[in-house]
Coordinates of N, CA and C and ligand atoms in Angstrom, one line a residue:
X1 N 84.3 83.1 93.3 CA 84.4 84.6 93.8 C 84.8 85.4 92.4
X2 N 84.3 86.5 92.5 CA 84.4 87.6 91.4 C 85.9 88.2 91.3
X3 N 86.4 88.3 90.0 CA 87.6 88.9 90.0 C 88.2 90.2 90.7
X4 N 89.5 89.8 91.4 CA 90.1 91.2 91.5 C 90.5 92.3 90.5
X5 N 89.3 93.3 90.1 CA 90.0 94.1 88.8 C 89.1 95.3 88.5
X6 N 89.8 96.1 88.0 CA 89.4 97.5 87.6 C 88.0 97.2 87.1
X7 N 87.7 96.6 86.3 CA 86.2 96.1 85.5 C 85.4 95.7 86.4
X8 N 86.0 94.7 87.4 CA 85.1 94.4 88.4 C 84.3 95.6 89.6
X9 N 85.0 96.5 89.7 CA 84.7 97.6 90.3 C 83.3 98.1 89.5
X10 N 83.5 98.2 88.3 CA 82.6 99.3 87.3 C 81.3 98.4 87.5
X11 N 81.5 96.9 87.4 CA 80.3 96.1 87.3 C 79.7 96.1 88.8
X12 N 80.1 95.9 89.8 CA 79.4 96.5 91.0 C 78.8 98.1 91.3
X13 N 79.3 98.9 90.7 CA 78.8 100.0 90.9 C 77.6 100.2 89.9
X14 N 77.5 99.6 88.7 CA 76.7 99.7 87.9 C 75.0 98.7 88.7
X15 N 75.3 97.9 89.4 CA 74.4 96.9 90.1 C 74.0 97.9 91.1
X16 N 74.8 98.8 92.3 CA 74.5 99.4 93.2 C 74.1 100.9 93.2
X17 N 73.6 101.8 91.9 CA 73.7 102.8 91.8 C 72.2 103.6 92.8
X18 N 71.2 102.5 92.8 CA 70.0 102.9 93.4 C 70.2 102.7 94.7
X19 N 70.7 101.3 95.2 CA 71.4 101.5 96.9 C 72.1 102.6 97.4
X20 N 73.1 102.9 96.7 CA 74.2 103.9 96.8 C 73.5 105.5 96.8
X21 N 72.1 105.7 95.9 CA 71.9 107.0 96.2 C 70.9 107.2 97.2
X22 N 70.1 105.8 97.9 CA 69.3 105.9 98.8 C 70.1 105.8 100.3
X23 N 71.6 105.4 100.2 CA 72.4 105.5 101.0 C 72.5 106.9 101.4
X24 N 72.8 107.7 100.2 CA 73.5 109.4 100.3 C 72.2 109.9 100.7
X25 N 71.1 109.6 100.2 CA 70.0 110.6 100.4 C 69.7 110.6 101.9
X26 N 69.7 109.1 102.7 CA 69.1 109.0 104.1 C 70.5 109.5 104.8
X27 N 71.9 109.7 104.6 CA 72.7 110.3 105.3 C 73.3 108.5 106.0
X28 N 73.2 107.8 105.8 CA 73.2 106.6 106.4 C 74.9 106.0 106.5
X29 N 75.6 106.7 106.1 CA 77.1 106.5 106.5 C 77.7 107.1 107.3
X30 N 77.6 106.8 108.7 CA 77.8 107.7 109.7 C 79.1 108.6 109.5
X31 N 80.2 108.1 109.0 CA 81.6 108.6 109.3 C 81.5 109.9 108.1
X32 N 80.3 109.6 107.2 CA 80.2 110.6 106.4 C 79.6 112.0 106.6
X33 N 78.3 111.5 107.4 CA 77.4 112.4 108.2 C 78.5 113.2 109.3
X34 N 78.9 112.4 110.0 CA 80.1 112.9 111.2 C 81.2 113.8 110.8
X35 N 82.0 113.3 109.7 CA 83.1 114.3 109.7 C 83.8 114.3 108.1
X36 N 83.7 113.3 107.1 CA 84.3 113.2 106.5 C 83.9 114.2 105.1
X37 N 82.4 114.3 104.9 CA 82.0 115.3 104.3 C 82.2 116.8 104.3
X38 N 82.5 117.2 105.9 CA 82.7 118.5 105.9 C 84.2 118.4 105.9
X39 N 85.1 117.2 105.9 CA 86.1 117.7 105.6 C 86.6 117.9 104.3
X40 N 86.1 117.1 103.3 CA 86.5 117.7 101.9 C 85.8 118.4 101.3
X41 N 84.6 119.1 101.9 CA 84.2 120.4 101.7 C 85.2 121.6 102.3
X42 N 85.6 121.2 103.4 CA 86.8 122.4 103.8 C 87.9 122.3 102.7
X43 N 88.1 121.3 102.5 CA 90.0 121.0 101.9 C 89.6 121.7 100.6
X44 N 88.4 121.7 100.1 CA 88.3 122.7 98.3 C 88.1 123.7 98.8
X45 N 87.2 124.3 99.4 CA 87.0 125.8 100.0 C 88.0 126.4 100.6
X46 N 88.9 125.8 101.0 CA 90.1 126.6 101.6 C 91.0 127.0 100.6
X47 N 91.1 125.9 99.3 CA 92.0 126.4 98.2 C 90.9 127.7 97.6
X48 N 90.1 128.3 97.6 CA 89.3 129.0 96.8 C 89.1 129.0 95.5
X49 N 88.8 127.8 95.1 CA 88.9 127.7 93.8 C 87.8 128.5 92.9
X50 N 87.9 128.8 91.8 CA 86.8 129.3 90.9 C 86.3 128.0 90.1
X51 N 86.9 127.1 90.0 CA 86.5 126.0 89.3 C 86.7 124.5 89.8
X52 N 85.7 123.7 89.5 CA 86.1 122.4 90.3 C 85.5 121.2 89.4
X53 N 86.6 120.3 89.4 CA 86.0 119.1 89.1 C 85.9 117.6 90.0
X54 N 84.8 117.1 90.2 CA 84.3 116.0 90.8 C 84.4 115.1 90.0
X55 N 85.7 114.2 90.0 CA 86.1 112.7 89.4 C 85.3 111.9 89.9
X56 N 84.4 110.9 89.5 CA 84.1 110.0 90.4 C 83.1 110.6 91.2
X57 N 81.9 111.4 90.5 CA 81.0 112.1 91.7 C 79.9 111.3 92.0
X58 N 79.3 110.1 91.5 CA 78.2 109.5 92.0 C 77.3 110.2 91.6
X59 N 76.1 110.3 92.5 CA 74.9 111.2 92.8 C 75.4 112.6 92.8
X60 N 76.2 112.8 93.0 CA 76.7 114.1 92.6 C 76.6 115.4 94.1
X61 N 76.8 114.7 95.1 CA 76.2 115.3 96.4 C 77.5 116.8 96.7
X62 N 78.8 116.0 96.0 CA 79.7 116.9 96.2 C 79.8 118.0 95.4
X63 N 79.7 117.7 94.0 CA 79.7 118.7 93.0 C 78.3 119.6 92.9
X64 N 77.2 119.5 93.9 CA 76.3 120.1 94.3 C 76.4 121.3 95.1
X65 N 77.1 120.4 96.3 CA 77.6 121.5 97.7 C 78.5 122.5 97.0
X66 N 79.7 122.3 96.1 CA 80.6 123.1 95.7 C 79.9 124.3 94.9
X67 N 78.9 123.7 94.0 CA 78.6 124.5 93.1 C 77.7 125.7 94.0
X68 N 77.3 125.3 94.9 CA 76.4 126.4 95.9 C 77.2 127.6 96.1
X69 N 78.3 127.3 96.2 CA 79.3 128.5 96.6 C 79.7 129.2 95.6
X70 N 79.0 129.3 94.1 CA 79.3 129.9 93.4 C 80.4 129.8 92.0
X71 N 81.2 128.3 92.8 CA 82.2 127.9 91.7 C 82.0 127.3 90.8
X72 N 82.2 127.2 89.6 CA 81.9 126.5 88.3 C 82.3 125.1 88.3
X73 N 81.3 124.1 88.4 CA 81.5 122.6 88.6 C 81.6 121.6 87.2
X74 N 81.9 120.8 87.3 CA 81.8 119.6 86.7 C 82.0 118.4 87.3
X75 N 80.9 117.2 87.1 CA 80.8 116.0 87.6 C 80.9 115.1 86.7
X76 N 81.6 114.0 87.1 CA 81.7 112.9 86.0 C 81.6 111.4 86.6
X77 N 81.2 110.9 86.3 CA 81.4 109.1 86.5 C 81.0 108.5 85.3
X78 N 81.4 107.0 85.7 CA 81.4 106.0 84.4 C 79.7 105.4 84.8
X79 N 79.0 105.4 85.8 CA 77.7 105.1 86.0 C 76.6 105.6 85.5
X80 N 76.0 105.5 84.2 CA 75.3 106.2 83.8 C 73.6 106.6 84.9
X81 N 73.6 105.6 85.1 CA 72.5 106.0 86.2 C 72.6 106.7 87.6
X82 N 73.7 106.9 87.6 CA 74.0 107.5 88.9 C 74.0 108.9 88.3
X83 N 74.8 109.1 86.9 CA 74.6 110.6 86.1 C 73.4 111.1 86.1
X84 N 72.4 110.1 85.6 CA 71.0 110.6 85.8 C 70.2 111.0 87.0
X85 N 70.6 110.4 87.8 CA 70.4 110.8 89.6 C 71.2 112.3 89.4
X86 N 72.1 112.4 89.2 CA 73.0 113.6 89.6 C 72.6 114.7 88.6
X87 N 71.5 114.7 87.4 CA 71.1 115.3 86.4 C 70.0 116.0 87.1
X88 N 69.3 114.8 87.7 CA 67.8 115.0 88.0 C 67.9 116.0 89.5
X89 N 68.8 115.8 90.0 CA 69.1 116.6 91.4 C 69.6 118.1 91.2
X90 N 70.3 118.2 89.8 CA 70.8 119.2 89.6 C 70.9 119.8 88.4
X91 N 69.4 120.1 87.7 CA 69.2 120.2 86.5 C 70.2 121.2 85.6
X92 N 70.3 122.1 86.1 CA 71.6 123.1 85.6 C 73.0 122.7 85.9
X93 N 73.1 121.5 86.2 CA 74.5 121.3 86.6 C 75.5 120.5 85.4
X94 N 76.4 120.4 85.5 CA 77.4 120.0 84.3 C 77.7 118.7 84.6
X95 N 77.2 117.7 84.1 CA 77.9 116.4 84.6 C 77.8 115.5 83.0
X96 N 79.2 114.6 83.1 CA 79.5 114.0 82.1 C 79.6 112.8 82.3
X97 N 79.1 111.6 81.5 CA 79.7 110.4 81.6 C 81.1 109.5 81.1
X98 N 82.2 109.6 82.1 CA 83.5 109.1 81.7 C 84.1 108.4 82.9
X99 N 84.6 107.5 82.1 CA 85.4 106.3 82.8 C 87.1 107.0 83.1
X100 N 87.4 106.5 83.9 CA 89.0 106.9 84.4 C 89.5 106.5 83.2
X101 N 89.3 105.4 82.5 CA 90.2 104.5 81.7 C 90.0 105.7 80.5
X102 N 89.4 106.4 80.0 CA 89.3 107.4 79.1 C 89.5 108.4 79.1
X103 N 90.2 108.9 80.2 CA 90.6 110.1 80.6 C 91.5 110.8 79.3
X104 N 92.5 110.0 79.0 CA 92.9 110.7 78.1 C 92.6 111.2 77.0
X105 N 91.4 110.5 76.1 CA 90.6 111.1 75.0 C 89.6 112.2 75.2
X106 N 89.3 113.0 77.0 CA 88.8 113.7 77.1 C 89.2 115.2 77.2
X107 N 88.6 115.9 76.5 CA 88.6 117.5 76.3 C 87.9 118.5 76.7
X108 N 87.8 118.7 78.2 CA 86.7 119.4 79.0 C 87.0 120.6 78.5
X109 N 85.9 121.4 78.6 CA 86.2 122.8 77.9 C 86.8 124.0 78.5
X110 N 87.5 123.4 79.9 CA 88.8 124.3 80.7 C 89.3 123.6 81.5
X111 N 90.4 124.2 81.5 CA 91.2 123.6 83.1 C 90.7 124.4 84.1
X112 N 91.4 122.9 85.2 CA 90.4 123.3 86.8 C 91.3 123.7 87.5
X113 N 90.6 124.4 89.1 CA 91.7 124.8 89.8 C 91.5 123.7 90.9
X114 N 90.4 122.9 90.8 CA 90.7 121.9 91.8 C 90.3 120.5 91.1
X115 N 90.7 119.3 91.1 CA 90.1 118.1 90.9 C 90.1 117.4 91.9
X116 N 88.9 116.7 92.1 CA 89.1 116.0 93.8 C 88.1 114.7 93.5
X117 N 88.8 113.5 94.2 CA 88.2 112.2 94.1 C 87.7 112.2 95.4
X118 N 86.6 111.9 95.6 CA 86.4 111.8 96.9 C 85.8 110.4 97.1
X119 N 86.6 109.7 98.0 CA 86.1 108.2 97.9 C 85.6 107.4 96.4
X120 N 86.5 107.6 95.6 CA 86.1 107.3 93.9 C 87.4 106.7 93.7
X121 N 88.4 106.6 94.7 CA 89.8 106.0 93.6 C 89.7 104.5 94.6
X122 N 89.3 103.8 93.6 CA 89.3 102.2 94.1 C 90.0 101.1 93.6
X123 N 90.7 101.5 92.1 CA 91.3 100.6 91.8 C 92.7 100.4 91.6
X124 N 93.6 99.9 90.9 CA 94.6 99.8 90.4 C 94.8 100.6 89.2
X125 N 95.0 99.9 87.9 CA 95.6 100.4 86.7 C 94.6 101.8 86.6
X126 N 93.2 101.9 86.6 CA 92.6 103.2 86.7 C 93.1 104.3 87.2
X127 N 93.6 104.1 88.4 CA 93.9 105.1 89.4 C 95.3 105.3 88.8
X128 N 96.6 104.6 88.3 CA 97.6 104.7 87.9 C 97.5 105.7 86.5
X129 N 96.3 105.5 85.9 CA 96.1 105.8 84.6 C 95.2 107.6 84.7
X130 N 94.6 107.9 85.8 CA 94.5 109.1 86.4 C 95.6 109.7 86.5
X131 N 96.6 109.2 87.3 CA 97.7 110.2 87.8 C 98.3 110.2 86.6
X132 N 98.5 109.7 86.0 CA 99.7 109.7 84.1 C 99.1 111.0 83.6
X133 N 97.7 111.3 83.9 CA 96.7 112.2 83.3 C 96.6 113.5 83.7
X134 N 96.4 113.2 84.9 CA 95.6 114.3 85.4 C 96.1 115.8 85.5
X135 N 97.6 115.6 85.5 CA 98.3 117.5 85.7 C 97.8 118.2 84.6
X136 N 97.2 117.5 83.3 CA 97.3 118.4 82.1 C 95.8 119.1 82.1
X137 N 95.0 118.7 83.2 CA 93.7 119.1 83.4 C 93.5 120.1 84.3
X138 N 95.0 120.4 85.3 CA 94.8 121.6 86.1 C 95.0 122.6 85.6
X139 N 94.5 123.8 86.3 CA 95.2 125.2 86.1 C 96.4 125.3 86.8
X140 N 97.3 126.3 86.4 CA 98.8 126.5 86.7 C 98.9 126.3 87.9
X141 N 97.9 126.9 89.0 CA 98.3 126.6 90.6 C 97.0 125.4 91.0
X142 N 96.4 124.9 90.3 CA 95.7 123.8 90.4 C 95.9 122.9 91.4
X143 N 95.2 122.0 92.3 CA 95.5 120.8 93.1 C 94.7 120.2 92.7
X144 N 95.2 118.7 92.9 CA 94.3 117.4 92.6 C 94.3 116.8 94.3
X145 N 93.0 116.8 94.4 CA 93.1 116.7 96.2 C 91.7 114.9 96.1
X146 N 92.4 114.1 96.9 CA 92.2 113.1 97.3 C 91.6 112.8 98.5
X147 N 90.2 112.1 98.5 CA 89.8 112.0 100.0 C 89.5 110.1 99.8
X148 N 90.2 109.7 100.7 CA 90.1 108.2 100.7 C 90.3 107.2 102.1
X149 N 89.9 106.2 102.1 CA 89.5 105.4 103.5 C 91.4 105.6 104.0
X150 N 91.2 105.7 105.2 CA 92.9 105.7 105.8 C 93.9 104.0 105.9
X151 N 94.4 104.4 105.4 CA 95.2 103.0 105.1 C 95.3 102.6 106.3
X152 N 95.9 103.1 107.4 CA 96.5 102.6 108.8 C 95.0 102.0 109.3
X153 N 94.0 102.4 109.1 CA 92.4 102.0 109.6 C 91.7 101.0 108.9
X154 N 91.9 100.9 107.1 CA 91.5 100.1 106.5 C 92.0 99.1 106.6
X155 N 93.6 99.0 106.9 CA 94.4 97.9 106.2 C 93.7 96.7 107.1
X156 N 93.4 96.9 108.2 CA 92.4 95.8 109.4 C 93.6 94.9 109.5
X157 N 93.4 93.8 110.1 CA 94.4 92.6 110.4 C 95.5 92.1 108.9
X158 N 95.0 92.7 107.8 CA 96.2 92.1 106.7 C 97.5 92.8 106.8
X159 N 98.3 92.4 106.2 CA 99.6 92.9 106.4 C 99.5 94.5 105.6
X160 N 100.3 95.1 105.7 CA 100.1 96.8 105.4 C 101.2 96.7 104.1
X161 N 100.5 96.3 103.3 CA 101.2 96.0 101.8 C 100.2 96.5 100.7
X162 N 100.7 96.6 99.7 CA 99.9 97.3 98.4 C 99.3 95.9 98.0
X163 N 98.1 96.1 97.2 CA 97.3 94.7 97.4 C 96.0 94.7 96.7
X164 N 95.5 93.9 95.8 CA 94.1 93.8 95.7 C 93.2 93.2 97.2
X165 N 92.3 93.5 97.5 CA 91.4 93.5 98.4 C 89.9 93.2 97.9
X166 N 89.3 92.1 98.7 CA 87.7 91.7 98.6 C 87.0 92.6 98.8
X167 N 86.1 93.1 98.5 CA 85.3 93.9 99.2 C 83.9 94.0 99.9
X168 N 83.1 94.5 100.4 CA 82.3 94.3 101.8 C 81.6 95.3 101.7
X169 N 80.0 94.9 101.8 CA 79.0 96.1 102.1 C 78.6 96.1 103.4
X170 N 79.7 95.3 104.3 CA 79.3 95.2 105.9 C 78.8 96.6 106.1
X171 N 77.7 96.9 107.0 CA 77.3 98.2 107.4 C 76.2 98.6 106.6
X172 N 76.2 98.1 105.5 CA 75.5 98.8 104.4 C 73.9 97.9 104.3
X173 N 72.9 98.7 103.7 CA 71.6 98.1 103.5 C 71.7 96.5 102.7
X174 N 70.6 95.6 102.9 CA 70.6 94.7 102.3 C 70.3 94.6 100.9
X175 N 70.0 95.6 100.2 CA 69.9 96.1 98.9 C 70.8 96.1 98.3
X176 N 72.4 96.3 98.9 CA 73.6 96.2 97.5 C 73.9 94.8 97.8
X177 N 74.8 94.7 96.5 CA 75.4 93.3 96.1 C 76.6 93.5 95.5
X178 N 77.1 92.1 95.1 CA 78.5 91.9 94.4 C 79.2 93.2 95.3
X179 N 79.6 93.3 95.7 CA 80.6 94.2 96.7 C 82.0 94.5 95.4
X180 N 82.6 95.6 95.6 CA 83.6 96.1 94.7 C 84.7 95.7 95.2
X181 N 85.9 94.6 94.7 CA 87.0 94.8 94.9 C 87.9 96.0 95.3
X182 N 88.8 96.1 96.1 CA 89.7 97.7 96.3 C 91.3 97.6 96.1
X183 N 91.6 98.3 95.5 CA 93.3 98.1 95.6 C 93.7 99.1 97.0
X184 N 94.3 98.0 98.1 CA 95.0 98.9 98.8 C 96.4 99.1 98.4
X185 N 96.4 100.9 99.1 CA 97.7 101.4 99.0 C 98.1 102.0 100.2
X186 N 99.4 101.7 100.9 CA 100.1 102.2 102.1 C 99.7 104.2 101.8
X187 N 100.2 104.5 103.0 CA 100.3 105.8 102.7 C 101.4 106.3 101.9
X188 N 102.3 105.7 102.2 CA 103.7 105.9 101.3 C 103.5 105.4 100.2
X189 N 102.9 104.7 99.5 CA 102.5 104.4 97.9 C 101.5 105.7 97.3
X190 N 100.8 106.1 98.2 CA 100.0 107.1 98.1 C 100.9 108.4 97.7
X191 N 101.4 108.7 98.5 CA 102.8 109.9 98.2 C 103.3 109.5 97.4
X192 N 103.9 108.2 97.0 CA 104.9 108.1 95.5 C 104.4 107.9 94.2
X193 N 102.8 107.7 94.4 CA 101.7 108.1 93.4 C 101.8 109.5 93.1
X194 N 102.2 110.2 93.9 CA 101.9 111.9 93.5 C 103.3 112.2 93.2
X195 N 104.1 112.1 93.7 CA 105.4 112.5 93.5 C 105.9 112.0 92.3
X196 N 105.6 110.5 91.7 CA 106.2 110.1 90.7 C 105.4 110.6 89.7
X197 N 104.4 111.2 89.8 CA 103.6 111.9 88.4 C 103.5 113.7 88.5
X198 N 104.8 114.3 88.8 CA 105.0 115.4 89.0 C 104.3 116.2 89.8
X199 N 104.1 115.8 91.0 CA 103.0 116.7 91.8 C 104.0 117.0 93.5
X200 N 103.9 117.7 94.0 CA 104.4 117.7 95.6 C 103.2 118.1 96.5
X201 N 103.1 117.7 97.6 CA 102.0 117.4 98.4 C 102.1 118.5 99.3
X202 N 100.8 119.5 99.5 CA 101.2 120.7 99.8 C 100.3 120.5 101.3
X203 N 99.7 119.6 101.6 CA 99.1 119.4 102.8 C 98.4 117.4 103.0
X204 N 98.6 117.0 104.0 CA 97.7 115.7 104.2 C 97.0 115.8 105.6
X205 N 95.6 115.6 105.5 CA 94.9 115.7 106.3 C 94.3 114.3 106.9
X206 N 94.3 114.4 108.1 CA 93.8 112.9 108.9 C 92.2 113.3 109.6
X207 N 91.5 113.5 109.1 CA 89.9 113.9 110.0 C 90.1 112.4 111.1
X208 N 89.7 112.7 112.3 CA 89.9 112.0 113.3 C 87.9 111.7 113.7
X209 N 87.9 110.5 114.0 CA 86.5 110.3 114.0 C 86.3 110.6 115.4
X210 N 85.3 111.4 115.7 CA 85.0 111.8 117.3 C 84.4 110.4 118.0
X211 N 83.5 109.2 117.6 CA 83.7 108.2 118.3 C 84.9 107.2 118.6
X212 N 85.7 107.1 117.9 CA 86.7 106.0 117.9 C 87.9 106.7 118.1
X213 N 88.3 107.8 117.8 CA 89.5 108.5 118.0 C 90.4 108.1 117.1
X214 N 89.9 107.3 116.1 CA 90.9 107.3 114.7 C 90.8 107.5 113.3
X215 N 91.8 107.7 112.9 CA 91.4 108.5 111.7 C 90.1 107.9 110.9
X216 N 89.1 108.8 110.2 CA 88.2 108.3 109.5 C 88.6 107.9 108.0
X217 N 89.6 108.9 107.6 CA 90.0 108.9 106.2 C 91.5 109.9 106.0
X218 N 91.9 109.7 104.7 CA 93.0 110.6 104.6 C 92.7 111.6 103.6
X219 N 93.2 112.8 103.6 CA 93.0 113.7 102.5 C 94.7 114.3 102.0
X220 N 94.4 113.7 100.7 CA 96.2 114.3 100.0 C 95.7 115.9 99.1
X221 N 96.3 116.6 99.3 CA 96.6 118.0 98.3 C 97.5 117.8 97.7
X222 N 97.5 117.8 96.3 CA 98.9 117.6 95.7 C 98.7 118.7 94.9
X223 N 100.0 119.7 94.6 CA 99.9 120.4 93.3 C 101.1 120.1 92.4
X224 N 101.0 120.6 91.5 CA 102.2 120.1 90.4 C 103.5 120.8 90.9
X225 N 105.0 120.3 90.9 CA 106.0 120.6 91.5 C 106.9 121.4 90.9
Ligands
LIG301 C1 82.2 105.4 96.9 S1 81.7 106.4 95.4 C2 81.6 107.7 95.4 C3 80.9 108.9 95.1 C4 81.3 110.2 95.3 N1 82.7 110.8 95.1 C5 80.8 110.5 96.7 O1 81.6 111.1 97.5 O2 79.4 110.1 97.0 C6 82.6 105.7 94.2 C7 82.6 106.2 92.3 O3 83.4 106.1 91.8 C8 83.0 105.9 90.4 N2 83.8 105.0 89.7 C9 84.6 103.7 90.2 N3 85.4 103.6 89.2 C10 85.1 104.3 88.0 C11 85.9 104.5 86.6 N4 86.8 103.6 86.5 N5 85.4 105.4 86.1 C12 84.5 106.5 86.7 N6 83.9 106.4 87.7 C13 84.2 105.3 88.5 C14 82.0 104.9 90.9 O4 80.9 104.9 89.6 C15 81.0 105.8 92.0 O5 80.2 106.6 91.8

């Protein structure tokens, strides 16, 4: 078994950039097509930002979508193959290679009204590291928005406690390999991450899957307290 670590997450994404891009292009993740894409776009646009940073942008669909509303955008990711695709799809866009682990030495040209992680917070230390530094990149009224798997539904049959879980590409194409492990956090732990790092939560949204009646994701909107 591969180790359960933040490094292994990056290794996995290095290997799966091409099938991930294909999955996004073919809209093959049903919950994204049905509701979670629109849910995160709405959560961002509701704030009426003028600037937006998509942290862990992947092939950049959300950066492009928000940019299409005339909002200044930055997309960053640690996987160079994904960034290459993002730049190809959006030649005038602003994309930079950046690992969460290097956030403390990053100097963007400006602060942001919204910093957003859409299903891109997977690990443990890397996520803790983001929370330690992210407030310094926000404008005065800026918000840090996270969409992630809903802990209640993602927990499955395992105990509802924080901890590393083995990854799976179940439901994805056979082109995917070496699934990334992920660090499970309860709803309470996500709240503590925000509150323990100088944020208050202005909203929590739970988009309900129209087919299952269960929350497909959870969206946290945090602002500096
Ligand atoms: C599930 S994808 C989501 C991509 C995009 N946000 C979207 O909504 O399609 C997770 C993304 O997180 C990025 N990621 C994971 N760990 C990272 C790290 N330590 N630093 C930067 N990006 C990371 C991956 O490279 C991948 O693009």
